[in-house]
Amino acid sequence: MDQDEGPPERLDRSAPETDRIHARAPLWAHGPSSAAPLVTTSPTGCTPAQIRHAYGFDKITGNGAGQTIAIVDAYGSPSLANDLKVFCTAFGLPQATLAVYYPQGKPSSNSGWALETTLDVQWAHAIAPGARIVVVVAKSASISNLLGAVDYAVKNLGARQVSMSWGALEFASEVNYDSHFNKAGVSFFASSGDSGAGVIWPAASPYVVAVGGTTLQLDSVGTAITETGWSGSGGGISAYCKKPSWQAAFSASAGRAVPDVSYDADPATGFPVYISNYNGTTGWIQVGGTSAGAPQWAAQQALINAARSTSMSSTGSCIYSLATSSYTDFFDISSGNNGAYNCTPGFDLVTGLGSPNAPALVPAMSAAK
């Protein structure tokens, strides 16, 4: 069974909107039902080598050197640097360049967000081991603080790819905050949610690449046996964001369709994370959720931008343009469902365009204008 860290929430209706609306990390940890996630002394789940092989990152020559990946989360984790060292040693990865920033001051501790932040850091590094990783920690999970951390990552740290493994229930004025993501030369990635059919924000923003989830079955070396839509993958039609022009050929609805792309998310086929401060326990936790896909897509974008003369703008538009001309850049997911929607050949509201075929997608996006 799997433990969900919980849905987005709204608090204190008398406060300003961006303080009133709080986000949650759509993260699932593998463990007994109605209990803390299972902590083990050795890693379980898909290894970095297996995932790199499954999606073809082991066929990419670059490692993201010269790029900065920003991980934006609330509360953070005080043991990030040490835990990343353990992770790298366990899997034979190069040690990382990691910097942690608290632009709003150091927050209180939160075990769920600590696990989320640790997942994001370790697995972004696994995909782009040459990139610099900066973690910008919001003091709370309010939208106001999280957006402030996003702005800091872009304006103060020069991040060109930003991972946002969190989301809140859609709200009527969400389009007013698109300016935080409409930045030239910056690519934003957000989890689509882990509660099945339904849309969360900021994944709904047309200036964000929304990452849904799959169940990825691998053999011992990482060759994909099957990849199907994960039942928890958030997806649907936004109630407030209009369909961007680049989705016209893929969706007949008037609203923005989510997700755009996908990645392994099923906690049963999930990712090992080392953490030394999870409710007083230390060890490995197998983690899933669309939270895992956002930082890894951001890391893939670092590989892409490292091969370009200028960092990419309008990343979502580029992704759909490539799908129009060559669907071989993606692994199409045609089976599975998220409760209300079924996976189908081509674009669907469970897995979007599909998961990355990195040896095709990375060069194509590197060369795109």
Coordinates of N, CA and C in Angstrom, one line a residue, residues 188-369:
F188 N 9.7 26.0 -16.8 CA 9.1 25.6 -15.5 C 8.4 24.3 -15.7
F189 N 8.6 23.4 -14.7 CA 8.0 22.1 -14.7 C 7.3 21.9 -13.3
A190 N 6.0 21.4 -13.4 CA 5.2 21.2 -12.2 C 4.5 19.8 -12.3
S191 N 4.4 19.2 -11.1 CA 3.7 17.9 -11.0 C 2.2 18.1 -11.3
S192 N 1.6 17.1 -11.9 CA 0.1 17.3 -12.3 C -0.8 16.8 -11.1
G193 N -0.2 16.2 -10.1 CA -1.1 15.7 -9.0 C -1.1 14.2 -8.9
D194 N -1.5 13.7 -7.7 CA -1.4 12.3 -7.4 C -2.8 11.7 -7.0
S195 N -3.8 12.4 -7.2 CA -5.2 12.0 -6.8 C -6.0 11.5 -7.9
G196 N -5.4 11.2 -9.0 CA -6.2 10.8 -10.2 C -6.8 12.0 -11.0
A197 N -7.8 11.8 -11.7 CA -8.4 12.8 -12.6 C -8.7 14.1 -11.8
G198 N -8.3 15.2 -12.4 CA -8.4 16.5 -11.7 C -7.2 17.3 -12.1
V199 N -7.4 18.6 -12.0 CA -6.4 19.6 -12.4 C -5.9 20.4 -11.2
I200 N -4.6 20.6 -11.0 CA -4.1 21.4 -10.0 C -3.2 22.5 -10.6
W201 N -3.0 23.5 -9.8 CA -2.2 24.7 -10.3 C -0.9 24.7 -9.4
P202 N 0.3 25.0 -10.0 CA 0.6 25.7 -11.2 C 0.7 24.8 -12.5
A203 N 0.4 23.5 -12.4 CA 0.5 22.7 -13.6 C -0.4 23.2 -14.7
A204 N -1.5 23.8 -14.3 CA -2.5 24.3 -15.2 C -2.1 25.5 -16.0
S205 N -1.1 26.2 -15.5 CA -0.6 27.4 -16.2 C 0.0 27.0 -17.6
P206 N -0.4 27.8 -18.7 CA 0.2 27.5 -20.0 C 1.7 27.8 -20.1
Y207 N 2.2 28.4 -19.1 CA 3.6 28.7 -19.1 C 4.5 27.7 -18.3
V208 N 3.8 26.6 -17.9 CA 4.4 25.6 -17.1 C 4.2 24.3 -17.9
V209 N 5.2 23.4 -17.9 CA 5.1 22.0 -18.4 C 4.6 21.1 -17.3
A210 N 3.4 20.6 -17.5 CA 2.8 19.7 -16.5 C 3.2 18.3 -16.7
V211 N 3.7 17.7 -15.6 CA 4.2 16.3 -15.7 C 3.3 15.3 -15.0
G212 N 2.7 14.4 -15.8 CA 1.9 13.4 -15.2 C 2.7 12.1 -14.9
G213 N 2.0 11.0 -14.6 CA 2.6 9.8 -14.1 C 2.3 8.5 -14.8
T214 N 3.3 7.6 -14.8 CA 3.1 6.3 -15.3 C 3.5 5.2 -14.3
T215 N 3.2 4.0 -14.7 CA 3.8 2.8 -14.0 C 4.8 2.2 -14.9
L216 N 6.0 2.2 -14.5 CA 7.1 1.7 -15.4 C 7.7 0.4 -14.9
Q217 N 7.5 -0.6 -15.6 CA 8.0 -2.0 -15.3 C 9.3 -2.2 -16.0
L218 N 10.4 -2.5 -15.3 CA 11.7 -2.6 -15.9 C 12.3 -4.0 -15.6
D219 N 13.2 -4.5 -16.5 CA 14.0 -5.6 -16.2 C 15.2 -5.2 -15.3
S220 N 16.1 -6.2 -15.1 CA 17.2 -5.9 -14.1 C 18.1 -4.8 -14.5
V221 N 18.3 -4.6 -15.9 CA 19.2 -3.6 -16.3 C 18.5 -2.3 -16.7
G222 N 17.2 -2.2 -16.6 CA 16.5 -1.0 -16.9 C 15.8 -0.9 -18.2
T223 N 15.7 -2.0 -18.9 CA 15.0 -2.0 -20.2 C 13.5 -2.1 -19.8
A224 N 12.7 -1.2 -20.4 CA 11.3 -1.1 -20.1 C 10.6 -2.3 -20.6
I225 N 9.8 -3.0 -19.8 CA 9.0 -4.1 -20.2 C 7.6 -3.6 -20.6
T226 N 7.0 -2.8 -19.7 CA 5.8 -2.1 -20.0 C 5.8 -0.7 -19.3
E227 N 5.1 0.3 -19.9 CA 4.8 1.5 -19.3 C 3.4 1.9 -19.5
T228 N 2.6 2.1 -18.5 CA 1.2 2.3 -18.6 C 0.9 3.6 -17.7
G229 N -0.3 4.1 -18.0 CA -0.7 5.3 -17.2 C -1.0 4.9 -15.7
W230 N -0.4 5.7 -14.8 CA -0.6 5.5 -13.4 C -2.0 6.0 -12.9
S231 N -2.6 5.2 -12.1 CA -4.0 5.5 -11.7 C -4.1 6.8 -10.9
G232 N -3.0 7.3 -10.3 CA -2.9 8.5 -9.5 C -2.6 9.7 -10.3
S233 N -2.3 9.6 -11.6 CA -1.8 10.7 -12.4 C -2.9 11.8 -12.5
G234 N -2.6 13.0 -12.1 CA -3.5 14.1 -12.2 C -3.7 14.5 -13.7
G235 N -4.9 14.8 -14.1 CA -5.1 15.2 -15.5 C -6.6 15.6 -15.7
G236 N -6.7 16.4 -16.7 CA -8.1 16.9 -17.1 C -8.0 18.2 -17.8
I237 N -9.1 18.9 -17.8 CA -9.2 20.2 -18.4 C -9.3 21.3 -17.4
S238 N -8.5 22.3 -17.5 CA -8.5 23.4 -16.5 C -9.8 24.2 -16.5
A239 N -10.3 24.6 -15.4 CA -11.6 25.3 -15.3 C -11.3 26.8 -15.6
Y240 N -10.1 27.3 -15.5 CA -9.8 28.7 -15.6 C -8.8 29.1 -16.7
C241 N -7.9 28.2 -17.1 CA -6.9 28.6 -18.0 C -7.4 28.1 -19.4
K242 N -7.3 29.0 -20.4 CA -7.7 28.7 -21.7 C -6.7 27.9 -22.4
K243 N -7.1 27.1 -23.4 CA -6.2 26.3 -24.2 C -5.2 27.1 -24.9
P244 N -3.9 26.8 -24.7 CA -2.9 27.5 -25.5 C -3.0 27.1 -27.0
S245 N -2.5 27.9 -27.9 CA -2.6 27.6 -29.3 C -1.9 26.3 -29.7
W246 N -0.8 26.0 -29.0 CA 0.0 24.8 -29.3 C -0.7 23.5 -28.9
Q247 N -1.8 23.6 -28.2 CA -2.5 22.4 -27.9 C -3.7 22.2 -28.9
A248 N -3.9 23.1 -29.8 CA -5.1 23.0 -30.7 C -5.2 21.7 -31.5
A249 N -4.0 21.2 -31.9 CA -4.1 19.9 -32.7 C -4.2 18.7 -31.8
F250 N -4.2 18.9 -30.5 CA -4.2 17.7 -29.6 C -5.5 17.6 -28.7
S251 N -6.2 18.7 -28.5 CA -7.3 18.7 -27.6 C -8.4 19.6 -28.2
A252 N -9.7 19.0 -28.1 CA -10.8 19.8 -28.7 C -11.4 20.7 -27.6
S253 N -11.0 20.6 -26.4 CA -11.6 21.4 -25.3 C -11.2 22.8 -25.4
A254 N -12.0 23.7 -24.8 CA -11.6 25.1 -24.8 C -10.6 25.5 -23.7
G255 N -10.5 24.6 -22.7 CA -9.6 24.9 -21.6 C -8.2 24.2 -21.8
R256 N -7.3 24.6 -21.0 CA -5.9 24.0 -21.0 C -6.0 22.6 -20.6
A257 N -5.4 21.7 -21.4 CA -5.4 20.3 -21.1 C -4.1 19.9 -20.3
V258 N -4.3 19.1 -19.3 CA -3.2 18.7 -18.4 C -3.2 17.1 -18.3
P259 N -2.1 16.5 -18.2 CA -0.7 17.0 -18.3 C -0.2 17.1 -19.7
D260 N 1.0 17.6 -19.8 CA 1.7 17.7 -21.1 C 2.5 16.5 -21.4
V261 N 3.2 16.0 -20.4 CA 4.1 14.8 -20.6 C 4.0 14.0 -19.3
S262 N 4.8 12.9 -19.3 CA 4.7 12.0 -18.1 C 6.1 11.4 -17.8
Y263 N 6.1 10.6 -16.7 CA 7.3 10.0 -16.2 C 6.9 9.0 -15.1
D264 N 7.7 8.0 -14.9 CA 7.4 7.1 -13.8 C 7.0 7.7 -12.6
A265 N 5.9 7.3 -12.0 CA 5.3 7.9 -10.8 C 4.8 6.9 -9.8
D266 N 4.4 5.7 -10.2 CA 3.8 4.7 -9.3 C 4.8 4.4 -8.2
P267 N 4.4 4.6 -6.9 CA 5.4 4.3 -5.8 C 5.8 2.9 -5.8
A268 N 5.0 2.0 -6.4 CA 5.4 0.6 -6.4 C 6.5 0.3 -7.4
T269 N 6.7 1.3 -8.3 CA 7.9 1.2 -9.3 C 8.7 2.5 -9.1
G270 N 8.8 3.0 -7.9 CA 9.3 4.3 -7.6 C 10.8 4.3 -7.4
F271 N 11.2 5.4 -6.7 CA 12.6 5.8 -6.6 C 13.2 5.7 -5.2
P272 N 14.4 5.2 -5.0 CA 15.0 5.2 -3.7 C 15.5 6.6 -3.3
V273 N 15.2 7.0 -2.1 CA 15.6 8.3 -1.6 C 16.3 8.1 -0.2
Y274 N 17.4 8.7 0.0 CA 18.1 8.6 1.3 C 17.8 9.8 2.1
I275 N 17.3 9.7 3.3 CA 17.0 10.8 4.2 C 17.3 10.5 5.6
S276 N 17.9 11.5 6.3 CA 18.4 11.2 7.7 C 17.5 12.0 8.7
N277 N 16.4 12.5 8.3 CA 15.6 13.3 9.3 C 14.1 13.1 9.1
Y278 N 13.7 11.8 8.7 CA 12.3 11.6 8.5 C 11.6 11.1 9.8
N279 N 11.0 12.1 10.5 CA 10.3 11.7 11.8 C 11.3 11.0 12.7
G280 N 12.5 11.4 12.7 CA 13.5 10.8 13.6 C 14.2 9.5 13.1
T281 N 13.8 9.1 11.9 CA 14.4 7.9 11.4 C 15.4 8.2 10.3
T282 N 16.3 7.3 10.0 CA 17.3 7.5 9.0 C 17.4 6.3 8.1
G283 N 17.4 6.5 6.8 CA 17.5 5.4 5.9 C 17.0 5.7 4.5
W284 N 16.5 4.6 3.8 CA 16.0 4.7 2.5 C 14.5 4.6 2.4
I285 N 13.9 5.4 1.6 CA 12.4 5.3 1.4 C 12.2 5.3 -0.1
Q286 N 11.3 4.4 -0.5 CA 10.9 4.3 -1.9 C 9.8 5.2 -2.1
V287 N 10.0 6.2 -3.0 CA 9.0 7.3 -3.2 C 8.6 7.3 -4.7
G288 N 7.3 7.7 -4.8 CA 6.8 7.9 -6.2 C 6.0 9.2 -6.2
G289 N 5.0 9.2 -7.2 CA 4.2 10.4 -7.4 C 4.7 11.3 -8.5
T290 N 3.9 12.1 -9.0 CA 4.3 13.0 -10.1 C 5.3 14.0 -9.6
S291 N 5.5 14.1 -8.3 CA 6.6 14.8 -7.7 C 8.0 14.4 -8.3
A292 N 8.1 13.1 -8.6 CA 9.4 12.5 -9.1 C 9.7 13.0 -10.5
G293 N 8.6 13.2 -11.3 CA 8.8 13.5 -12.7 C 9.2 14.9 -12.9
A294 N 8.7 15.9 -12.1 CA 9.0 17.3 -12.4 C 10.5 17.6 -12.3
P295 N 11.2 17.2 -11.3 CA 12.6 17.5 -11.2 C 13.4 16.8 -12.3
Q296 N 13.0 15.6 -12.7 CA 13.7 14.8 -13.7 C 13.5 15.4 -15.1
W297 N 12.3 15.9 -15.4 CA 12.1 16.7 -16.6 C 12.9 18.0 -16.6
A298 N 13.0 18.6 -15.4 CA 13.8 19.9 -15.3 C 15.3 19.5 -15.6
A299 N 15.7 18.4 -15.1 CA 17.1 18.0 -15.3 C 17.3 17.7 -16.8
Q300 N 16.3 17.0 -17.4 CA 16.5 16.8 -18.9 C 16.6 18.2 -19.6
Q301 N 15.8 19.2 -19.2 CA 15.9 20.5 -19.8 C 17.3 21.1 -19.6
A302 N 18.0 20.8 -18.5 CA 19.4 21.2 -18.3 C 20.3 20.6 -19.4
L303 N 20.0 19.3 -19.7 CA 20.8 18.7 -20.8 C 20.6 19.4 -22.1
I304 N 19.3 19.7 -22.3 CA 19.0 20.4 -23.6 C 19.6 21.8 -23.6
N305 N 19.4 22.6 -22.6 CA 20.0 24.0 -22.6 C 21.5 24.0 -22.7
A306 N 22.1 23.0 -22.1 CA 23.6 22.9 -22.1 C 24.1 22.7 -23.5
A307 N 23.3 22.2 -24.4 CA 23.7 22.0 -25.8 C 23.2 23.1 -26.7
R308 N 22.6 24.1 -26.2 CA 22.1 25.2 -27.0 C 22.9 26.4 -26.8
S309 N 22.9 27.4 -27.8 CA 23.6 28.6 -27.6 C 22.9 29.6 -26.7
T310 N 21.5 29.5 -26.7 CA 20.7 30.3 -25.8 C 19.7 29.3 -25.1
S311 N 19.4 29.6 -23.9 CA 18.4 28.7 -23.2 C 17.0 28.9 -23.8
M312 N 16.2 27.8 -23.7 CA 15.0 27.7 -24.5 C 13.9 28.6 -23.8
S313 N 13.1 29.2 -24.6 CA 11.8 29.9 -24.2 C 10.7 29.1 -24.8
S314 N 9.5 29.2 -24.2 CA 8.3 28.6 -24.7 C 8.5 27.1 -24.9
T315 N 8.9 26.5 -23.8 CA 9.3 25.0 -23.8 C 8.1 24.2 -24.1
G316 N 6.9 24.5 -23.6 CA 5.7 23.8 -23.8 C 5.4 23.8 -25.3
S317 N 5.4 24.9 -25.9 CA 5.1 25.0 -27.3 C 6.1 24.2 -28.2
C318 N 7.3 24.2 -27.8 CA 8.3 23.4 -28.5 C 8.0 21.9 -28.4
I319 N 7.7 21.5 -27.2 CA 7.4 20.0 -27.0 C 6.2 19.6 -27.9
Y320 N 5.2 20.4 -28.0 CA 4.0 20.0 -28.8 C 4.4 20.1 -30.3
S321 N 5.2 21.1 -30.7 CA 5.6 21.2 -32.1 C 6.4 19.9 -32.5
L322 N 7.2 19.4 -31.7 CA 8.0 18.2 -32.0 C 7.1 17.0 -32.1
A323 N 6.0 17.0 -31.2 CA 5.1 15.9 -31.3 C 4.3 15.9 -32.6
T324 N 4.1 17.1 -33.1 CA 3.3 17.2 -34.4 C 4.2 16.6 -35.5
S325 N 5.5 16.9 -35.5 CA 6.3 16.5 -36.6 C 6.9 15.1 -36.5
S326 N 7.2 14.7 -35.2 CA 7.8 13.4 -35.0 C 7.5 12.8 -33.6
Y327 N 6.5 11.9 -33.6 CA 6.1 11.4 -32.3 C 7.1 10.4 -31.7
T328 N 8.2 10.1 -32.4 CA 9.2 9.2 -31.9 C 10.0 9.8 -30.8
D329 N 9.9 11.1 -30.6 CA 10.6 11.8 -29.5 C 10.0 11.4 -28.1
F330 N 8.9 10.7 -28.1 CA 8.2 10.3 -26.9 C 7.9 8.9 -26.9
F331 N 7.8 8.3 -25.7 CA 7.2 6.9 -25.6 C 5.7 7.1 -25.3
D332 N 4.9 6.8 -26.3 CA 3.5 6.9 -26.3 C 2.9 5.9 -25.3
I333 N 2.1 6.4 -24.4 CA 1.5 5.5 -23.4 C 0.0 5.3 -23.8
S334 N -0.4 4.1 -24.1 CA -1.7 3.9 -24.7 C -2.6 3.0 -23.8
S335 N -2.2 2.7 -22.6 CA -3.0 1.9 -21.7 C -2.9 2.4 -20.3
G336 N -4.0 2.2 -19.5 CA -4.1 2.7 -18.2 C -5.1 3.8 -18.1
N337 N -5.4 4.3 -16.9 CA -6.4 5.3 -16.7 C -6.2 6.0 -15.4
N338 N -6.8 7.2 -15.2 CA -6.7 7.9 -13.9 C -8.0 8.1 -13.2
G339 N -8.9 7.2 -13.6 CA -10.3 7.2 -13.0 C -11.3 7.8 -13.9
A340 N -11.1 8.9 -14.5 CA -12.1 9.5 -15.4 C -11.6 9.5 -16.9
Y341 N -10.3 9.3 -17.1 CA -9.8 9.4 -18.4 C -8.9 8.2 -18.7
N342 N -8.9 7.7 -20.0 CA -8.1 6.6 -20.4 C -6.9 7.0 -21.2
C343 N -5.9 6.3 -21.1 CA -4.7 6.5 -22.0 C -5.1 6.0 -23.4
T344 N -4.7 6.8 -24.4 CA -5.0 6.4 -25.8 C -3.8 6.7 -26.6
P345 N -3.7 6.1 -27.8 CA -2.6 6.5 -28.7 C -2.6 8.0 -28.9
G346 N -1.4 8.6 -28.8 CA -1.3 10.0 -28.9 C -1.5 10.7 -27.6
F347 N -1.9 11.9 -27.7 CA -2.1 12.7 -26.5 C -3.4 12.2 -25.7
D348 N -3.2 12.2 -24.3 CA -4.4 11.9 -23.5 C -4.3 12.7 -22.2
L349 N -5.3 12.6 -21.4 CA -5.4 13.4 -20.1 C -5.0 12.6 -18.9
V350 N -4.1 11.6 -19.2 CA -3.5 10.8 -18.1 C -2.0 11.0 -18.2
T351 N -1.4 10.9 -19.4 CA 0.0 10.9 -19.6 C 0.5 12.0 -20.6
G352 N -0.5 12.8 -21.1 CA -0.1 13.8 -22.0 C 0.4 13.2 -23.3
L353 N 1.6 13.8 -23.8 CA 2.2 13.3 -25.0 C 3.0 12.0 -24.8
G354 N 3.3 11.7 -23.5 CA 4.0 10.5 -23.2 C 5.3 10.8 -22.4
S355 N 6.1 9.8 -22.2 CA 7.3 10.0 -21.4 C 8.5 10.2 -22.4
P356 N 9.6 10.7 -21.9 CA 10.7 11.1 -22.8 C 11.5 10.0 -23.4
N357 N 11.7 10.0 -24.7 CA 12.6 9.2 -25.4 C 13.9 10.1 -25.6
A358 N 14.7 10.1 -24.6 CA 15.7 11.1 -24.5 C 16.7 11.2 -25.7
P359 N 17.1 10.0 -26.2 CA 18.1 10.1 -27.3 C 17.5 10.8 -28.6
A360 N 16.2 10.9 -28.7 CA 15.5 11.6 -29.8 C 15.1 13.0 -29.3
L361 N 14.5 13.1 -28.1 CA 13.9 14.4 -27.7 C 15.0 15.4 -27.4
V362 N 16.1 15.0 -26.7 CA 17.1 16.0 -26.2 C 17.8 16.6 -27.5
P363 N 18.2 15.9 -28.4 CA 18.8 16.5 -29.6 C 17.8 17.4 -30.4
A364 N 16.6 16.9 -30.5 CA 15.6 17.7 -31.2 C 15.3 19.0 -30.6
M365 N 15.2 19.0 -29.2 CA 14.9 20.3 -28.5 C 16.2 21.2 -28.5
S366 N 17.3 20.5 -28.5 CA 18.6 21.3 -28.5 C 18.7 22.1 -29.8
A367 N 18.2 21.5 -30.9 CA 18.3 22.1 -32.2 C 17.2 23.1 -32.5
A368 N 16.1 23.0 -31.7 CA 14.9 23.8 -32.0 C 15.2 25.3 -31.9
K369 N 14.5 26.1 -32.7 CA 14.7 27.5 -32.6 C 13.8 28.1 -31.6

